[in-house]
Tab-separated table of C-alpha atoms (C1' of nucleotides) in Angstrom:
chain	number	residue	atom	x	y	z
A	1	MET	CA	-22.276	4.439	-15.613
A	2	GLY	CA	-19.664	3.328	-18.254
A	3	ARG	CA	-16.902	5.953	-18.732
A	4	SER	CA	-14.738	6.471	-21.637
A	5	PRO	CA	-11.223	6.269	-20.959
A	6	CYS	CA	-9.217	9.307	-20.788
A	7	CYS	CA	-6.481	7.905	-23.061
A	8	ASP	CA	-8.244	6.795	-26.029
A	9	LYS	CA	-7.684	10.174	-27.773
A	10	VAL	CA	-6.750	10.843	-30.788
A	11	GLY	CA	-3.247	12.335	-30.874
A	12	LEU	CA	-2.793	11.618	-27.378
A	13	LYS	CA	1.165	10.539	-26.681
A	14	LYS	CA	1.633	7.498	-24.580
A	15	GLY	CA	4.974	5.911	-23.464
A	16	PRO	CA	7.794	7.103	-22.086
A	17	TRP	CA	8.256	11.073	-20.734
A	18	THR	CA	10.912	12.969	-22.195
A	19	PRO	CA	13.102	15.833	-20.300
A	20	GLU	CA	11.017	18.409	-22.107
A	21	GLU	CA	7.636	16.889	-21.438
A	22	ASP	CA	8.954	16.461	-17.738
A	23	GLN	CA	10.090	20.197	-17.865
A	24	LYS	CA	6.576	21.556	-18.788
A	25	LEU	CA	4.835	19.484	-16.303
A	26	LEU	CA	7.138	20.765	-13.422
A	27	ALA	CA	6.744	24.630	-14.795
A	28	TYR	CA	3.209	24.544	-15.400
A	29	ILE	CA	2.518	23.077	-11.623
A	30	GLU	CA	5.403	25.053	-9.525
A	31	GLU	CA	3.047	28.194	-11.629
A	32	HIS	CA	-0.830	26.958	-11.585
A	33	GLY	CA	-0.274	24.071	-8.580
A	34	CYS	CA	-2.285	20.720	-9.448
A	35	GLY	CA	-5.797	21.369	-9.528
A	36	SER	CA	-7.470	19.883	-12.616
A	37	TRP	CA	-5.814	16.764	-14.109
A	38	ARG	CA	-7.773	16.479	-17.059
A	39	ALA	CA	-7.837	20.361	-17.706
A	40	LEU	CA	-4.051	20.808	-17.227
A	41	PRO	CA	-2.057	18.918	-20.128
A	42	ALA	CA	-4.027	21.867	-22.435
A	43	LYS	CA	-3.028	24.571	-20.197
A	44	ALA	CA	0.189	22.974	-20.281
A	45	GLY	CA	0.934	22.578	-23.687
A	46	LEU	CA	1.233	18.344	-23.171
A	47	GLN	CA	0.001	16.043	-25.594
A	48	ARG	CA	-0.915	13.644	-22.216
A	49	CYS	CA	-4.305	12.875	-21.352
A	50	GLY	CA	-4.602	14.235	-17.210
A	51	LYS	CA	-3.937	11.006	-16.262
A	52	SER	CA	-0.738	10.250	-17.589
A	53	CYS	CA	0.330	13.795	-15.763
A	54	ARG	CA	-1.038	12.750	-12.338
A	55	LEU	CA	0.664	9.640	-12.747
A	56	ARG	CA	4.307	10.931	-13.575
A	57	TRP	CA	4.075	13.913	-11.163
A	58	THR	CA	2.770	11.309	-8.276
A	59	ASN	CA	5.433	8.736	-9.523
A	60	TYR	CA	8.897	10.383	-10.417
A	61	LEU	CA	8.360	14.546	-10.540
A	62	ARG	CA	7.176	15.201	-7.286
A	63	PRO	CA	9.613	16.834	-5.315
A	64	ASP	CA	9.347	14.561	-1.797
A	65	ILE	CA	10.488	11.989	-3.512
A	66	LYS	CA	12.839	9.778	-2.528
A	67	ARG	CA	14.449	7.457	-5.401
A	68	GLY	CA	16.693	4.214	-4.797
A	69	LYS	CA	16.991	1.212	-2.582
A	70	PHE	CA	15.182	0.442	-0.497
A	71	SER	CA	16.269	0.540	3.640
A	72	LEU	CA	16.220	-2.024	6.146
A	73	GLN	CA	13.778	-0.415	8.046
A	74	GLU	CA	11.731	0.203	4.772
A	75	GLU	CA	11.491	-3.281	3.609
A	76	GLN	CA	10.421	-4.374	7.694
A	77	THR	CA	7.603	-1.476	7.427
A	78	ILE	CA	6.574	-2.752	4.082
A	79	ILE	CA	6.756	-6.772	5.416
A	80	GLN	CA	4.840	-5.587	8.784
A	81	LEU	CA	2.246	-3.463	6.683
A	82	HIS	CA	1.217	-6.031	3.746
A	83	ALA	CA	0.497	-8.997	6.472
A	84	LEU	CA	-1.578	-6.889	7.785
A	85	LEU	CA	-3.188	-4.480	5.146
A	86	GLY	CA	-2.348	-6.815	1.982
A	87	ASN	CA	-2.120	-5.218	-1.574
A	88	ARG	CA	-3.367	-2.057	-0.216
A	89	TRP	CA	-0.382	-0.205	-1.138
A	90	SER	CA	-1.702	3.314	-0.959
A	91	ALA	CA	-1.931	2.468	2.992
A	92	ILE	CA	1.314	1.316	3.246
A	93	ALA	CA	2.987	4.521	0.630
A	94	THR	CA	1.352	6.329	3.524
A	95	HIS	CA	3.902	5.490	6.361
A	96	LEU	CA	6.495	5.307	4.241
A	97	PRO	CA	8.283	8.967	3.650
A	98	LYS	CA	8.856	9.642	0.420
A	99	ARG	CA	7.682	6.806	-1.359
A	100	THR	CA	4.926	6.400	-3.486
A	101	ASP	CA	2.793	3.169	-3.695
A	102	ASN	CA	3.564	2.371	-7.656
A	103	GLU	CA	7.258	2.317	-6.470
A	104	ILE	CA	6.220	0.005	-3.144
A	105	LYS	CA	4.477	-2.395	-5.029
A	106	ASN	CA	6.941	-2.806	-7.213
A	107	TYR	CA	9.916	-3.313	-4.972
A	108	TRP	CA	6.842	-5.633	-3.438
A	109	ASN	CA	6.469	-7.735	-6.446
A	110	THR	CA	10.214	-8.018	-7.856
A	111	HIS	CA	11.875	-8.425	-4.197
A	112	LEU	CA	10.451	-9.038	-0.846
A	113	LYS	CA	7.103	-11.284	-2.789
A	114	LYS	CA	9.752	-13.300	-4.463
A	115	ARG	CA	11.733	-13.548	-0.743
A	116	LEU	CA	8.723	-14.633	1.266
A	117	ALA	CA	8.351	-17.580	-1.449
A	118	LYS	CA	11.801	-18.346	-1.089
A	119	MET	CA	11.127	-19.586	2.365
A	120	GLY	CA	7.627	-20.974	1.354
A	121	ILE	CA	6.001	-18.197	2.807
A	122	ASP	CA	2.603	-17.389	0.965
A	123	PRO	CA	3.109	-13.829	-0.039
A	124	VAL	CA	-0.729	-13.158	-0.331
A	125	THR	CA	-1.845	-14.452	3.965
A	126	HIS	CA	1.500	-14.882	5.079
A	127	LYS	CA	1.299	-18.035	5.655
A	128	PRO	CA	3.369	-21.403	5.466
A	129	LYS	CA	2.378	-22.713	2.644
A	130	SER	CA	2.581	-26.317	4.302
A	131	ASP	CA	-0.358	-25.801	7.288
A	132	ALA	CA	1.944	-28.501	8.923
A	133	LEU	CA	2.250	-25.461	12.013
A	134	LEU	CA	-1.588	-25.718	12.656
A	135	SER	CA	-1.495	-29.147	13.455
A	136	GLY	CA	-0.441	-28.852	16.676
A	137	ASN	CA	-1.712	-26.502	18.934
A	138	ASP	CA	-4.683	-25.739	17.056
A	139	ALA	CA	-6.769	-23.747	19.218
A	140	HIS	CA	-3.779	-21.202	20.462
A	141	GLN	CA	-2.987	-20.899	16.948
A	142	SER	CA	-6.237	-20.206	16.032
A	143	LYS	CA	-7.314	-18.079	18.872
A	144	ASN	CA	-3.862	-15.768	18.404
A	145	ALA	CA	-5.179	-15.792	14.723
A	146	ALA	CA	-8.224	-14.469	14.968
A	147	ASN	CA	-6.955	-11.749	17.675
A	148	LEU	CA	-4.598	-10.852	14.820
A	149	SER	CA	-7.358	-10.576	12.369
A	150	HIS	CA	-9.260	-8.408	14.439
A	151	MET	CA	-6.055	-6.369	15.068
A	152	ALA	CA	-5.644	-6.055	11.402
A	153	GLN	CA	-9.124	-5.104	11.075
A	154	TRP	CA	-8.881	-1.839	13.414
A	155	GLU	CA	-5.311	-1.217	11.652
A	156	SER	CA	-6.959	-1.872	8.454
A	157	ALA	CA	-9.674	1.072	9.252
A	158	ARG	CA	-7.106	3.140	11.045
A	159	LEU	CA	-4.711	3.268	8.587
A	160	GLU	CA	-7.334	4.195	5.887
A	161	ALA	CA	-8.394	6.967	7.301
A	162	GLU	CA	-4.782	8.156	8.482
A	163	ALA	CA	-4.040	7.890	4.801
A	164	ARG	CA	-7.091	10.453	3.725
A	165	LEU	CA	-4.941	12.917	6.003
A	166	VAL	CA	-1.644	12.215	4.912
A	167	ARG	CA	-2.742	12.807	1.565
A	168	GLU	CA	-4.581	16.161	2.206
A	169	SER	CA	-2.288	17.592	4.514
A	170	LYS	CA	0.317	16.979	2.085
A	171	LEU	CA	-1.746	18.774	-0.987
A	172	ARG	CA	-2.466	21.383	1.452
A	173	THR	CA	1.279	21.863	2.062
A	174	PHE	CA	2.584	22.061	-1.528
A	175	GLN	CA	-0.181	24.253	-2.119
A	176	HIS	CA	1.004	26.305	0.755
A	177	ARG	CA	4.501	26.408	-0.508
A	178	LEU	CA	3.282	27.061	-3.593
A	179	GLY	CA	1.358	30.264	-1.498
A	180	ARG	CA	-1.883	29.302	-3.357
A	181	PRO	CA	-4.961	27.861	-1.260
A	182	SER	CA	-6.281	24.925	-2.131
A	183	THR	CA	-8.450	24.616	-4.644
A	184	THR	CA	-10.434	21.034	-3.312
A	185	GLY	CA	-10.659	22.083	0.096
A	186	PHE	CA	-9.259	19.974	3.221
A	187	ALA	CA	-12.957	18.850	4.618
A	188	ILE	CA	-11.893	15.967	6.723
A	189	SER	CA	-13.884	12.933	5.102
A	190	ALA	CA	-16.473	11.043	7.382
A	191	SER	CA	-14.461	7.800	7.717
A	192	ALA	CA	-11.245	10.034	8.882
A	193	ALA	CA	-13.307	12.142	11.331
A	194	GLN	CA	-14.258	9.192	13.039
A	195	LEU	CA	-10.834	7.886	13.802
A	196	VAL	CA	-9.714	11.317	16.371
A	197	HIS	CA	-6.348	10.778	17.225
A	198	LYS	CA	-5.636	11.352	20.869
A	199	SER	CA	-2.234	11.164	21.792
A	200	PRO	CA	1.152	10.506	19.525
A	201	TRP	CA	2.801	7.512	19.320
A	202	ASN	CA	5.569	6.450	21.427
A	203	SER	CA	8.975	7.899	19.789
A	204	VAL	CA	10.281	5.131	18.507
A	205	SER	CA	12.823	4.766	15.826
A	206	ASN	CA	13.101	1.866	14.380
A	207	ALA	CA	11.255	0.312	11.680
A	208	GLY	CA	10.156	3.363	10.035
A	209	PHE	CA	7.307	4.115	12.162
A	210	GLY	CA	8.704	7.392	13.585
A	211	ASP	CA	5.710	9.393	11.921
A	212	LEU	CA	2.811	7.263	12.669
A	213	GLU	CA	0.048	8.611	15.069
A	214	SER	CA	-1.701	7.097	17.970
A	215	PRO	CA	-3.759	4.414	17.447
A	216	LYS	CA	-5.890	5.135	20.390
A	217	SER	CA	-8.654	6.500	18.915
A	218	THR	CA	-12.188	8.148	19.643
A	219	LEU	CA	-15.144	6.629	18.169
A	220	THR	CA	-18.562	7.920	19.081
A	221	SER	CA	-20.631	5.403	20.504
A	222	SER	CA	-23.122	6.002	17.473
A	223	GLU	CA	-20.753	4.950	14.545
A	224	ASN	CA	-20.603	1.939	12.512
A	225	GLY	CA	-19.392	3.178	9.514
A	226	ILE	CA	-15.792	1.396	9.573
A	227	GLY	CA	-16.094	-2.026	9.010
A	228	PRO	CA	-14.794	-5.129	7.661
A	229	SER	CA	-16.980	-4.922	4.084
A	230	SER	CA	-15.153	-2.600	3.096
A	231	MET	CA	-11.750	-3.380	4.108
A	232	PRO	CA	-10.317	-6.724	2.168
A	233	MET	CA	-8.432	-8.392	5.200
A	234	THR	CA	-5.102	-10.486	5.347
A	235	GLU	CA	-6.151	-13.574	5.799
A	236	PHE	CA	-4.687	-15.317	8.791
A	237	PRO	CA	-5.321	-19.127	9.334
A	238	GLY	CA	-8.768	-19.113	11.414
A	239	THR	CA	-10.003	-16.009	10.787
A	240	ALA	CA	-13.195	-16.153	9.843
A	241	SER	CA	-15.357	-16.265	13.060
A	242	ALA	CA	-12.787	-17.441	15.106
A	243	SER	CA	-14.038	-16.276	17.689
A	244	SER	CA	-16.832	-19.089	17.971
A	245	GLU	CA	-15.364	-21.108	16.470
A	246	THR	CA	-12.230	-21.731	18.371
A	247	GLY	CA	-13.398	-21.276	21.756
A	248	ILE	CA	-12.186	-17.825	22.194
A	249	ILE	CA	-15.232	-16.743	24.705
A	250	LYS	CA	-15.874	-13.285	25.522
A	251	GLN	CA	-14.698	-12.124	29.022
A	252	GLU	CA	-16.951	-10.656	31.422
A	253	GLY	CA	-16.908	-7.193	30.488
A	254	GLU	CA	-16.152	-7.422	26.479
A	255	GLN	CA	-18.469	-5.641	24.074
A	256	GLU	CA	-18.504	-6.749	20.173
A	257	TRP	CA	-17.497	-3.192	18.478
A	258	LYS	CA	-20.359	-2.331	16.275
A	259	GLY	CA	-19.085	-2.101	12.733
A	260	LEU	CA	-16.281	-3.660	13.241
A	261	GLY	CA	-17.047	-7.166	15.035
A	262	VAL	CA	-14.257	-6.604	16.985
A	263	ALA	CA	-14.257	-8.485	20.655
A	264	VAL	CA	-13.546	-5.573	22.669
A	265	SER	CA	-12.313	-5.818	26.410
A	266	SER	CA	-13.744	-3.085	29.106
A	267	THR	CA	-10.313	-2.180	29.627
A	268	ASN	CA	-10.264	-0.760	26.378
A	269	LEU	CA	-13.048	1.806	26.707
A	270	ALA	CA	-13.486	4.470	28.092
A	271	MET	CA	-16.091	6.614	28.123
A	272	GLU	CA	-15.740	10.137	27.218
A	273	SER	CA	-17.205	12.942	28.625
A	274	ASN	CA	-18.485	13.787	24.931
A	275	ASN	CA	-20.045	10.305	25.282
A	276	SER	CA	-17.724	8.820	23.319
A	277	LEU	CA	-16.125	5.788	23.821
A	278	THR	CA	-12.303	5.471	23.677
A	279	PHE	CA	-10.648	2.288	22.099
A	280	THR	CA	-7.102	1.732	22.459
A	281	PRO	CA	-5.548	-1.263	20.110
A	282	PRO	CA	-2.498	-2.561	19.983
A	283	SER	CA	-0.035	0.024	18.041
A	284	ILE	CA	1.753	-1.010	15.029
A	285	HIS	CA	4.994	-0.132	17.101
A	286	GLU	CA	4.600	-3.308	19.558
A	287	ILE	CA	4.117	-4.482	16.174
A	288	GLY	CA	7.027	-3.554	14.782
A	289	ASN	CA	8.968	-4.161	18.372
A	290	THR	CA	8.423	-7.513	18.620
A	291	MET	CA	8.395	-9.115	14.892
A	292	GLU	CA	11.978	-7.250	14.083
A	293	ASP	CA	14.079	-9.788	15.907
A	294	GLY	CA	11.759	-12.493	14.749
A	295	PHE	CA	10.352	-13.111	11.102
A	296	ILE	CA	11.992	-9.776	10.147
A	297	ASN	CA	15.611	-10.595	10.613
A	298	LEU	CA	14.190	-13.384	9.407
A	299	LEU	CA	13.429	-12.408	6.074
A	300	LEU	CA	16.359	-9.912	6.167
A	301	ASN	CA	18.712	-12.384	7.123
A	302	ASP	CA	17.716	-14.659	3.974
A	303	SER	CA	17.958	-11.972	1.357
A	304	ASP	CA	21.535	-11.231	2.620
A	305	PRO	CA	23.116	-13.033	3.750
A	306	SER	CA	26.193	-10.509	4.831
A	307	LEU	CA	23.069	-9.137	7.363
A	308	SER	CA	22.846	-12.209	9.337
A	309	ASP	CA	25.461	-13.625	11.815
A	310	SER	CA	24.296	-16.532	11.067
A	311	GLY	CA	26.131	-19.559	9.221
A	312	LYS	CA	26.656	-21.131	12.613
A	313	GLU	CA	23.475	-22.171	12.022
A	314	SER	CA	23.204	-25.236	9.577
A	315	ASP	CA	21.350	-24.598	6.132
A	316	GLY	CA	19.099	-27.820	7.130
A	317	ASN	CA	17.844	-26.168	10.385
A	318	SER	CA	17.409	-23.038	9.722
A	319	ARG	CA	15.356	-23.648	6.387
A	320	GLY	CA	12.960	-26.118	8.159
A	321	ASN	CA	12.593	-23.349	10.939
A	322	ASP	CA	12.161	-20.468	8.709
A	323	ASP	CA	7.994	-20.581	8.044
A	324	LYS	CA	7.828	-21.730	11.903
A	325	ASN	CA	9.719	-18.570	13.097
A	326	TYR	CA	7.822	-16.510	10.690
A	327	TRP	CA	4.452	-17.601	11.710
A	328	ASN	CA	5.793	-18.004	15.583
A	329	SER	CA	6.683	-14.262	15.204
A	330	ILE	CA	3.549	-12.852	14.217
A	331	LEU	CA	1.806	-14.754	16.887
A	332	ASP	CA	4.362	-13.506	18.804
A	333	LEU	CA	3.437	-9.860	18.673
A	334	VAL	CA	-0.305	-10.683	19.749
A	335	ASN	CA	0.884	-12.951	22.960
A	336	SER	CA	3.604	-9.921	24.048
A	337	SER	CA	1.668	-6.776	24.138
A	338	PRO	CA	-0.725	-8.218	27.201
A	339	SER	CA	-0.346	-5.307	29.486
A	340	ASP	CA	-0.334	-2.275	27.255
A	341	SER	CA	-2.449	-3.475	25.014
A	342	PRO	CA	-5.565	-4.696	26.492
A	343	MET	CA	-7.090	-5.402	23.369
A	344	PHE	CA	-5.904	-8.977	23.801
B	1	DA	C1'	29.205	-11.937	-31.057
B	2	DA	C1'	24.555	-12.956	-30.928
B	3	DT	C1'	20.722	-14.564	-28.811
B	4	DC	C1'	17.721	-16.089	-24.941
B	5	DC	C1'	16.486	-15.695	-20.134
B	6	DT	C1'	15.651	-12.597	-16.428
B	7	DG	C1'	14.341	-9.046	-13.847
B	8	DT	C1'	13.043	-4.377	-12.879
B	9	DC	C1'	10.563	-0.649	-12.643
B	10	DA	C1'	7.881	3.342	-15.415
B	11	DA	C1'	3.809	3.957	-17.323
B	12	DC	C1'	-1.285	2.043	-18.907
B	13	DC	C1'	-5.617	0.564	-18.144
B	14	DG	C1'	-10.135	-0.466	-16.073
B	15	DC	C1'	-12.462	-0.226	-11.861
B	16	DG	C1'	-14.738	1.746	-8.112
B	17	DG	C1'	-15.646	5.752	-5.306
B	18	DG	C1'	-16.647	10.273	-4.237
B	19	DT	C1'	-18.419	14.986	-5.778
B	20	DT	C1'	-20.878	18.101	-8.919
B	21	DT	C1'	-24.334	18.886	-12.107
C	1	DA	C1'	-32.218	10.772	-8.511
C	2	DA	C1'	-29.238	10.238	-11.842
C	3	DA	C1'	-25.986	10.963	-14.824
C	4	DA	C1'	-21.782	13.226	-15.770
C	5	DC	C1'	-17.489	13.684	-14.236
C	6	DC	C1'	-12.941	13.394	-12.105
C	7	DC	C1'	-9.634	10.872	-8.843
C	8	DG	C1'	-6.983	7.561	-7.152
C	9	DC	C1'	-6.224	2.575	-6.596
C	10	DG	C1'	-4.671	-1.801	-8.045
C	11	DG	C1'	-3.128	-5.332	-11.251
C	12	DT	C1'	-0.847	-5.685	-15.570
C	13	DT	C1'	2.137	-4.911	-19.446
C	14	DG	C1'	6.374	-3.731	-22.340
C	15	DA	C1'	10.736	-1.931	-22.776
C	16	DC	C1'	14.957	-1.889	-21.443
C	17	DA	C1'	19.070	-3.756	-18.788
C	18	DG	C1'	22.443	-6.750	-17.663
C	19	DG	C1'	23.967	-11.702	-17.186
C	20	DA	C1'	23.730	-16.213	-19.153
C	21	DT	C1'	24.106	-19.295	-22.764
DNA sequence: AATCCTGTCAACCGCGGGTTT
DNA sequence: AAAACCCGCGGTTGACAGGAT
């Protein structure tokens, strides 16, 4: 279809915003809410394109934005979610209250990515750059990788839906605050509606996950709209078709979760009275809890010696083990949740 | 003091997806 | 059904600040 860029209009200002422009934008949004961004600049008396206004608002002027240094918990959350979701900043941002996707993206690119690289870990795949680790117990590692991939697929789909709900909710809250009904409506999108949360996440307060909801979700048996095809996945060793290639044989009673390709144990599934299937994947809390003592601390300690009680350990030793610890800690999270995460 | 280098981050750009006409 | 429109996302850029030489 080809759309013309919105910012190539002659006379529209670009570049840094002035305090006066900020004031105009704020005043307008407080008065009228943020309905149509395209129409907003003219109405607000701004020589900017709507896109620029939206960006300024969402990344800077919004009242619920927290600025400044990222906390350790926020760093943990970013790293964990990035391992699961990759560069899906908006999805990651939904779990970092008051942080924007742009800010998270910048922080990742300028801080966390480098920290991982420094440790010899590929920040894209979260794999050690040398795959030596896999040379030993291939089958075991690959199995774990496959499980992790399945978990990531689930989390990705869930977060995607959750992100929509959060966005809609935030908009509603803001407009409610302004005493205005939504101009956009709040019909839950189809994919979001497919993931109906059943219970709150446990109230673990670490890692900034306190606001997360339960991943236990209900999918009607006919639904298949959520699939890997629409979800770029974080890649782990042996991910592709790992279940068949690595000797993971579906146990009796396991079912292939249509659309996700996830091997689902019968213990994960319960038929609800309305003929929908309830599926209980591992919670991200469990991920966070398990990771916390392992690779997250490793990362944090690496970045800030003051936070580490190491130094007891020779540098050579710790450095040599860093990538192994990192990888093992990710695998540990898979292995460590057998009882309450029947998925694995 | 001047210049260069590096890091940071606000802002821009292009694209894709969803909605409306 | 197709075109037009709008919005949001993720990658990238460039201005600026601060440190190193």
